[in-house]
Amino acid sequence: MSQSLTRALEILRLLGEGPASLDELADELGVHKTTVLRLLRPLTEARFAYHDEAHRYHLGSRVFDLAARASEQRGIREIAAPHLVAFNREYGRTTHLAAREGDAVVYIDKLESRDLIRMYSRVGMEVNLNSSAVGKLMLSTLPDDELRRFVAGMDFTRRTPNTIVTPEDYLAEIERVRAQDWAVDREENEPTINCIGAPVRDASGTVVAAVSVSVPDVVLPFDELLDLLEPLRATCAAISRDCGYRPR
């Protein structure tokens, strides 16, 4: 049963990347297609998946319903929403809200820019911890012992020439983030994309989320992006106040 559940969840993950045929799913899972078909039947009956006339499988409506309910249950998203909308309307730049989920950091909200350029990030997507401003911010709050254990198991994949790819350099970057209370991704995650981020705190002072602004260098050079740092920090401070945070 455990193996079947694991495979069924893997099917949903694969369908999240795009429609797939029975043969394609079987190849990805490394099992016979009769096994995949057996797993797909209860998924389609419960509307977690469906197949079209071309016999390709898609995510079903029940998945989107659960995703919407999960978003509704994330209180920080609801609290932050009016502040993020106001910030996005005034400055017109791609704005992300991210939070920790276990050992991962994920985007829980995204507001698009007024530019024609769109970024591949999406709500529910896991953040690259070594190359994103929000990832650095969320990990910067960990106690040193926990941080070092976390970093020891991190994925240090190089995504651009600027990506941090060693634990030592990452820990040094975290110290900079702690000292200044904001973070930067200077073409570390995507070529030509710069990003700045600031933390959101709850009533206890714990960082529970992070907000970032991302802009292509051709649209706004990095030095001009830094002009948005203080408005961004003010927005995060307002969200934090609504979360009950009162600076001492």
mmCIF file of C-alpha atoms in Angstrom:
data_model
loop_
_atom_site.group_PDB
_atom_site.id
_atom_site.type_symbol
_atom_site.label_atom_id
_atom_site.label_comp_id
_atom_site.label_asym_id
_atom_site.label_seq_id
_atom_site.Cartn_x
_atom_site.Cartn_y
_atom_site.Cartn_z
ATOM 1 C CA MET A 1 0.000 0.000 0.000
ATOM 2 C CA SER A 2 2.823 2.413 0.869
ATOM 3 C CA GLN A 3 4.526 1.779 -2.480
ATOM 4 C CA SER A 4 1.250 2.241 -4.346
ATOM 5 C CA LEU A 5 0.601 5.521 -2.552
ATOM 6 C CA THR A 6 4.112 6.732 -3.338
ATOM 7 C CA ARG A 7 3.653 5.889 -7.009
ATOM 8 C CA ALA A 8 0.230 7.545 -7.141
ATOM 9 C CA LEU A 9 1.680 10.721 -5.667
ATOM 10 C CA GLU A 10 4.516 10.568 -8.190
ATOM 11 C CA ILE A 11 1.925 10.324 -10.978
ATOM 12 C CA LEU A 12 0.294 13.511 -9.723
ATOM 13 C CA ARG A 13 3.693 15.224 -9.604
ATOM 14 C CA LEU A 14 4.417 14.172 -13.183
ATOM 15 C CA LEU A 15 1.013 15.378 -14.370
ATOM 16 C CA GLY A 16 1.777 18.683 -12.675
ATOM 17 C CA GLU A 17 4.565 19.090 -15.240
ATOM 18 C CA GLY A 18 2.140 18.552 -18.117
ATOM 19 C CA PRO A 19 -0.257 16.044 -19.726
ATOM 20 C CA ALA A 20 1.158 12.572 -20.320
ATOM 21 C CA SER A 21 0.154 9.308 -21.958
ATOM 22 C CA LEU A 22 -0.015 5.984 -20.167
ATOM 23 C CA ASP A 23 3.213 4.870 -21.843
ATOM 24 C CA GLU A 24 5.014 8.077 -20.848
ATOM 25 C CA LEU A 25 3.959 7.723 -17.219
ATOM 26 C CA ALA A 26 5.038 4.087 -17.168
ATOM 27 C CA ASP A 27 8.445 5.028 -18.595
ATOM 28 C CA GLU A 28 8.928 7.794 -16.017
ATOM 29 C CA LEU A 29 7.984 5.488 -13.130
ATOM 30 C CA GLY A 30 9.925 2.529 -14.493
ATOM 31 C CA VAL A 31 6.969 0.152 -14.164
ATOM 32 C CA HIS A 32 4.614 -1.698 -16.505
ATOM 33 C CA LYS A 33 1.749 0.371 -17.853
ATOM 34 C CA THR A 34 -0.803 -2.005 -16.293
ATOM 35 C CA THR A 35 0.545 -0.902 -12.898
ATOM 36 C CA VAL A 36 0.107 2.744 -13.850
ATOM 37 C CA LEU A 37 -3.390 2.091 -15.149
ATOM 38 C CA ARG A 38 -4.336 0.418 -11.861
ATOM 39 C CA LEU A 39 -3.156 3.512 -9.988
ATOM 40 C CA LEU A 40 -4.847 5.933 -12.373
ATOM 41 C CA ARG A 41 -8.294 4.374 -11.996
ATOM 42 C CA PRO A 42 -8.951 5.530 -8.408
ATOM 43 C CA LEU A 43 -7.297 8.878 -9.174
ATOM 44 C CA THR A 44 -9.636 9.499 -12.105
ATOM 45 C CA GLU A 45 -12.681 8.237 -10.203
ATOM 46 C CA ALA A 46 -11.904 10.721 -7.398
ATOM 47 C CA ARG A 47 -11.229 13.500 -9.968
ATOM 48 C CA PHE A 48 -7.551 13.865 -9.057
ATOM 49 C CA ALA A 49 -6.812 13.057 -12.703
ATOM 50 C CA TYR A 50 -8.691 12.738 -15.976
ATOM 51 C CA HIS A 51 -7.900 11.571 -19.504
ATOM 52 C CA ASP A 52 -8.888 13.327 -22.689
ATOM 53 C CA GLU A 53 -10.042 12.000 -26.052
ATOM 54 C CA ALA A 54 -6.418 11.649 -27.146
ATOM 55 C CA HIS A 55 -5.858 9.321 -24.145
ATOM 56 C CA ARG A 56 -3.532 11.733 -22.379
ATOM 57 C CA TYR A 57 -3.851 12.210 -18.640
ATOM 58 C CA HIS A 58 -4.148 15.592 -16.884
ATOM 59 C CA LEU A 59 -4.500 16.836 -13.323
ATOM 60 C CA GLY A 60 -8.129 16.752 -12.281
ATOM 61 C CA SER A 61 -10.377 19.366 -10.727
ATOM 62 C CA ARG A 62 -10.039 17.904 -7.218
ATOM 63 C CA VAL A 63 -6.337 18.840 -7.206
ATOM 64 C CA PHE A 64 -7.151 22.472 -7.940
ATOM 65 C CA ASP A 65 -9.847 22.459 -5.282
ATOM 66 C CA LEU A 66 -7.362 21.197 -2.691
ATOM 67 C CA ALA A 67 -4.771 23.725 -3.828
ATOM 68 C CA ALA A 68 -7.275 26.546 -3.361
ATOM 69 C CA ARG A 69 -8.238 25.262 0.094
ATOM 70 C CA ALA A 70 -4.569 24.990 1.092
ATOM 71 C CA SER A 71 -4.004 28.585 0.024
ATOM 72 C CA GLU A 72 -7.000 29.719 2.050
ATOM 73 C CA GLN A 73 -5.608 28.019 5.145
ATOM 74 C CA ARG A 74 -2.276 29.812 4.901
ATOM 75 C CA GLY A 75 -3.116 32.789 7.155
ATOM 76 C CA ILE A 76 -0.022 34.764 6.218
ATOM 77 C CA ARG A 77 -1.097 34.808 2.585
ATOM 78 C CA GLU A 78 -4.424 36.393 3.460
ATOM 79 C CA ILE A 79 -2.817 38.930 5.808
ATOM 80 C CA ALA A 80 -0.173 39.892 3.260
ATOM 81 C CA ALA A 81 -2.457 40.110 0.233
ATOM 82 C CA PRO A 82 -3.685 43.738 0.488
ATOM 83 C CA HIS A 83 -0.165 44.987 1.218
ATOM 84 C CA LEU A 84 1.331 43.070 -1.705
ATOM 85 C CA VAL A 85 -1.385 44.275 -4.053
ATOM 86 C CA ALA A 86 -0.762 47.878 -3.046
ATOM 87 C CA PHE A 87 2.994 47.484 -3.483
ATOM 88 C CA ASN A 88 2.590 45.759 -6.840
ATOM 89 C CA ARG A 89 0.175 48.401 -8.125
ATOM 90 C CA GLU A 90 2.513 51.219 -7.193
ATOM 91 C CA TYR A 91 5.758 49.752 -8.516
ATOM 92 C CA GLY A 92 4.548 47.241 -11.106
ATOM 93 C CA ARG A 93 7.221 44.608 -10.485
ATOM 94 C CA THR A 94 6.962 40.846 -10.027
ATOM 95 C CA THR A 95 6.330 40.254 -6.325
ATOM 96 C CA HIS A 96 6.581 36.915 -4.502
ATOM 97 C CA LEU A 97 5.519 35.769 -1.041
ATOM 98 C CA ALA A 98 7.311 32.666 0.250
ATOM 99 C CA ALA A 99 7.129 30.560 3.418
ATOM 100 C CA ARG A 100 8.700 27.387 4.830
ATOM 101 C CA GLU A 101 6.999 24.040 4.503
ATOM 102 C CA GLY A 102 9.079 21.516 6.413
ATOM 103 C CA ASP A 103 12.557 21.526 4.903
ATOM 104 C CA ALA A 104 11.408 23.437 1.823
ATOM 105 C CA VAL A 105 10.600 27.058 1.060
ATOM 106 C CA VAL A 106 7.728 27.545 -1.390
ATOM 107 C CA TYR A 107 6.022 30.431 -3.120
ATOM 108 C CA ILE A 108 2.574 30.912 -1.620
ATOM 109 C CA ASP A 109 1.629 34.006 -3.637
ATOM 110 C CA LYS A 110 2.812 35.784 -6.770
ATOM 111 C CA LEU A 111 1.814 39.069 -8.369
ATOM 112 C CA GLU A 112 2.893 39.598 -11.959
ATOM 113 C CA SER A 113 4.697 42.673 -13.253
ATOM 114 C CA ARG A 114 3.306 45.166 -15.723
ATOM 115 C CA ASP A 115 6.108 44.205 -18.104
ATOM 116 C CA LEU A 116 5.558 41.762 -20.927
ATOM 117 C CA ILE A 117 8.337 39.559 -19.520
ATOM 118 C CA ARG A 118 7.048 36.695 -17.356
ATOM 119 C CA MET A 119 9.082 34.595 -14.943
ATOM 120 C CA TYR A 120 8.707 30.841 -14.654
ATOM 121 C CA SER A 121 8.008 30.894 -10.898
ATOM 122 C CA ARG A 122 4.514 29.961 -9.754
ATOM 123 C CA VAL A 123 2.514 29.518 -6.561
ATOM 124 C CA GLY A 124 3.348 26.176 -4.947
ATOM 125 C CA MET A 125 6.774 26.001 -6.560
ATOM 126 C CA GLU A 126 9.704 25.075 -4.338
ATOM 127 C CA VAL A 127 12.363 27.769 -4.045
ATOM 128 C CA ASN A 128 16.031 27.130 -4.814
ATOM 129 C CA LEU A 129 17.538 27.780 -1.395
ATOM 130 C CA ASN A 130 21.101 28.515 -2.479
ATOM 131 C CA SER A 131 20.194 31.029 -5.177
ATOM 132 C CA SER A 132 17.069 32.926 -4.084
ATOM 133 C CA ALA A 133 16.608 35.933 -1.827
ATOM 134 C CA VAL A 134 13.596 34.427 -0.060
ATOM 135 C CA GLY A 135 15.417 31.142 0.519
ATOM 136 C CA LYS A 136 18.337 32.940 2.150
ATOM 137 C CA LEU A 137 15.975 34.973 4.332
ATOM 138 C CA MET A 138 14.030 31.968 5.591
ATOM 139 C CA LEU A 139 17.197 30.019 6.461
ATOM 140 C CA SER A 140 18.908 33.006 8.049
ATOM 141 C CA THR A 141 16.567 32.703 11.041
ATOM 142 C CA LEU A 142 17.693 29.180 11.937
ATOM 143 C CA PRO A 143 19.967 28.655 14.958
ATOM 144 C CA ASP A 144 23.570 28.106 13.884
ATOM 145 C CA ASP A 145 23.644 24.378 14.670
ATOM 146 C CA GLU A 146 20.426 23.728 12.770
ATOM 147 C CA LEU A 147 21.532 25.974 9.912
ATOM 148 C CA ARG A 148 24.803 24.069 9.478
ATOM 149 C CA ARG A 149 23.010 20.714 9.455
ATOM 150 C CA PHE A 150 20.522 22.081 6.926
ATOM 151 C CA VAL A 151 23.231 23.517 4.681
ATOM 152 C CA ALA A 152 25.192 20.243 4.793
ATOM 153 C CA GLY A 153 22.327 18.557 2.940
ATOM 154 C CA MET A 154 21.442 21.387 0.564
ATOM 155 C CA ASP A 155 21.418 21.213 -3.220
ATOM 156 C CA PHE A 156 24.188 23.530 -4.446
ATOM 157 C CA THR A 157 23.417 23.201 -8.149
ATOM 158 C CA ARG A 158 25.000 25.981 -10.216
ATOM 159 C CA ARG A 159 22.255 27.774 -12.154
ATOM 160 C CA THR A 160 24.223 30.791 -13.354
ATOM 161 C CA PRO A 161 27.861 31.937 -13.085
ATOM 162 C CA ASN A 162 26.842 33.850 -9.919
ATOM 163 C CA THR A 163 25.222 30.941 -8.046
ATOM 164 C CA ILE A 164 26.610 30.153 -4.589
ATOM 165 C CA VAL A 165 27.874 26.575 -4.835
ATOM 166 C CA THR A 166 29.727 25.867 -1.567
ATOM 167 C CA PRO A 167 28.496 25.615 2.031
ATOM 168 C CA GLU A 168 31.224 27.987 3.197
ATOM 169 C CA ASP A 169 30.206 30.755 0.790
ATOM 170 C CA TYR A 170 26.546 30.196 1.609
ATOM 171 C CA LEU A 171 27.114 30.504 5.355
ATOM 172 C CA ALA A 172 29.035 33.731 4.758
ATOM 173 C CA GLU A 173 26.111 35.021 2.688
ATOM 174 C CA ILE A 174 23.695 34.131 5.499
ATOM 175 C CA GLU A 175 25.775 36.233 7.910
ATOM 176 C CA ARG A 176 25.401 39.202 5.554
ATOM 177 C CA VAL A 177 21.646 38.626 5.380
ATOM 178 C CA ARG A 178 21.401 38.504 9.174
ATOM 179 C CA ALA A 179 23.417 41.726 9.543
ATOM 180 C CA GLN A 180 21.403 43.768 7.050
ATOM 181 C CA ASP A 181 17.987 42.051 7.506
ATOM 182 C CA TRP A 182 17.371 41.722 3.768
ATOM 183 C CA ALA A 183 18.685 39.516 0.973
ATOM 184 C CA VAL A 184 19.650 39.704 -2.653
ATOM 185 C CA ASP A 185 19.756 37.355 -5.631
ATOM 186 C CA ARG A 186 21.973 39.073 -8.176
ATOM 187 C CA GLU A 187 21.534 36.887 -11.248
ATOM 188 C CA GLU A 188 22.125 33.822 -9.077
ATOM 189 C CA ASN A 189 18.941 31.910 -9.873
ATOM 190 C CA GLU A 190 18.236 33.024 -13.451
ATOM 191 C CA PRO A 191 20.525 34.865 -15.873
ATOM 192 C CA THR A 192 19.698 38.601 -16.118
ATOM 193 C CA ILE A 193 17.156 38.412 -13.249
ATOM 194 C CA ASN A 194 17.901 40.395 -10.072
ATOM 195 C CA CYS A 195 15.912 40.087 -6.884
ATOM 196 C CA ILE A 196 15.739 41.662 -3.437
ATOM 197 C CA GLY A 197 13.819 40.280 -0.463
ATOM 198 C CA ALA A 198 12.783 41.257 3.042
ATOM 199 C CA PRO A 199 11.392 39.253 5.995
ATOM 200 C CA VAL A 200 7.922 39.107 7.544
ATOM 201 C CA ARG A 201 7.690 38.398 11.292
ATOM 202 C CA ASP A 202 4.900 37.171 13.529
ATOM 203 C CA ALA A 203 4.038 38.329 17.074
ATOM 204 C CA SER A 204 6.962 36.370 18.542
ATOM 205 C CA GLY A 205 9.434 37.987 16.170
ATOM 206 C CA THR A 206 9.909 34.765 14.202
ATOM 207 C CA VAL A 207 10.362 35.172 10.449
ATOM 208 C CA VAL A 208 7.326 33.378 9.026
ATOM 209 C CA ALA A 209 7.551 34.547 5.413
ATOM 210 C CA ALA A 210 9.588 36.601 2.998
ATOM 211 C CA VAL A 211 8.608 38.986 0.209
ATOM 212 C CA SER A 212 10.759 39.535 -2.858
ATOM 213 C CA VAL A 213 10.779 41.768 -5.918
ATOM 214 C CA SER A 214 12.285 40.363 -9.113
ATOM 215 C CA VAL A 215 13.164 42.356 -12.220
ATOM 216 C CA PRO A 216 15.046 41.560 -15.439
ATOM 217 C CA ASP A 217 18.220 43.609 -15.749
ATOM 218 C CA VAL A 218 17.102 44.884 -19.169
ATOM 219 C CA VAL A 219 13.995 46.378 -17.554
ATOM 220 C CA LEU A 220 15.555 47.784 -14.402
ATOM 221 C CA PRO A 221 19.291 47.735 -13.636
ATOM 222 C CA PHE A 222 20.303 46.392 -10.233
ATOM 223 C CA ASP A 223 21.203 49.819 -8.831
ATOM 224 C CA GLU A 224 17.698 51.062 -9.639
ATOM 225 C CA LEU A 225 16.133 47.907 -8.205
ATOM 226 C CA LEU A 226 17.754 48.827 -4.897
ATOM 227 C CA ASP A 227 15.583 51.970 -4.901
ATOM 228 C CA LEU A 228 12.688 49.600 -4.129
ATOM 229 C CA LEU A 229 14.368 48.200 -1.024
ATOM 230 C CA GLU A 230 12.972 50.697 1.458
ATOM 231 C CA PRO A 231 9.396 50.524 0.051
ATOM 232 C CA LEU A 232 9.683 46.730 0.157
ATOM 233 C CA ARG A 233 10.882 46.751 3.763
ATOM 234 C CA ALA A 234 8.083 49.132 4.686
ATOM 235 C CA THR A 235 5.569 46.750 3.089
ATOM 236 C CA CYS A 236 7.013 43.806 5.039
ATOM 237 C CA ALA A 237 6.914 45.866 8.247
ATOM 238 C CA ALA A 238 3.214 46.589 7.652
ATOM 239 C CA ILE A 239 2.495 42.884 7.081
ATOM 240 C CA SER A 240 4.459 42.044 10.223
ATOM 241 C CA ARG A 241 2.404 44.536 12.255
ATOM 242 C CA ASP A 242 -0.779 42.878 11.014
ATOM 243 C CA CYS A 243 0.731 39.559 12.161
ATOM 244 C CA GLY A 244 1.123 41.032 15.643
ATOM 245 C CA TYR A 245 4.815 41.923 15.507
ATOM 246 C CA ARG A 246 5.899 44.888 17.620
ATOM 247 C CA PRO A 247 9.617 45.824 17.393
ATOM 248 C CA ARG A 248 11.255 46.302 20.773
#
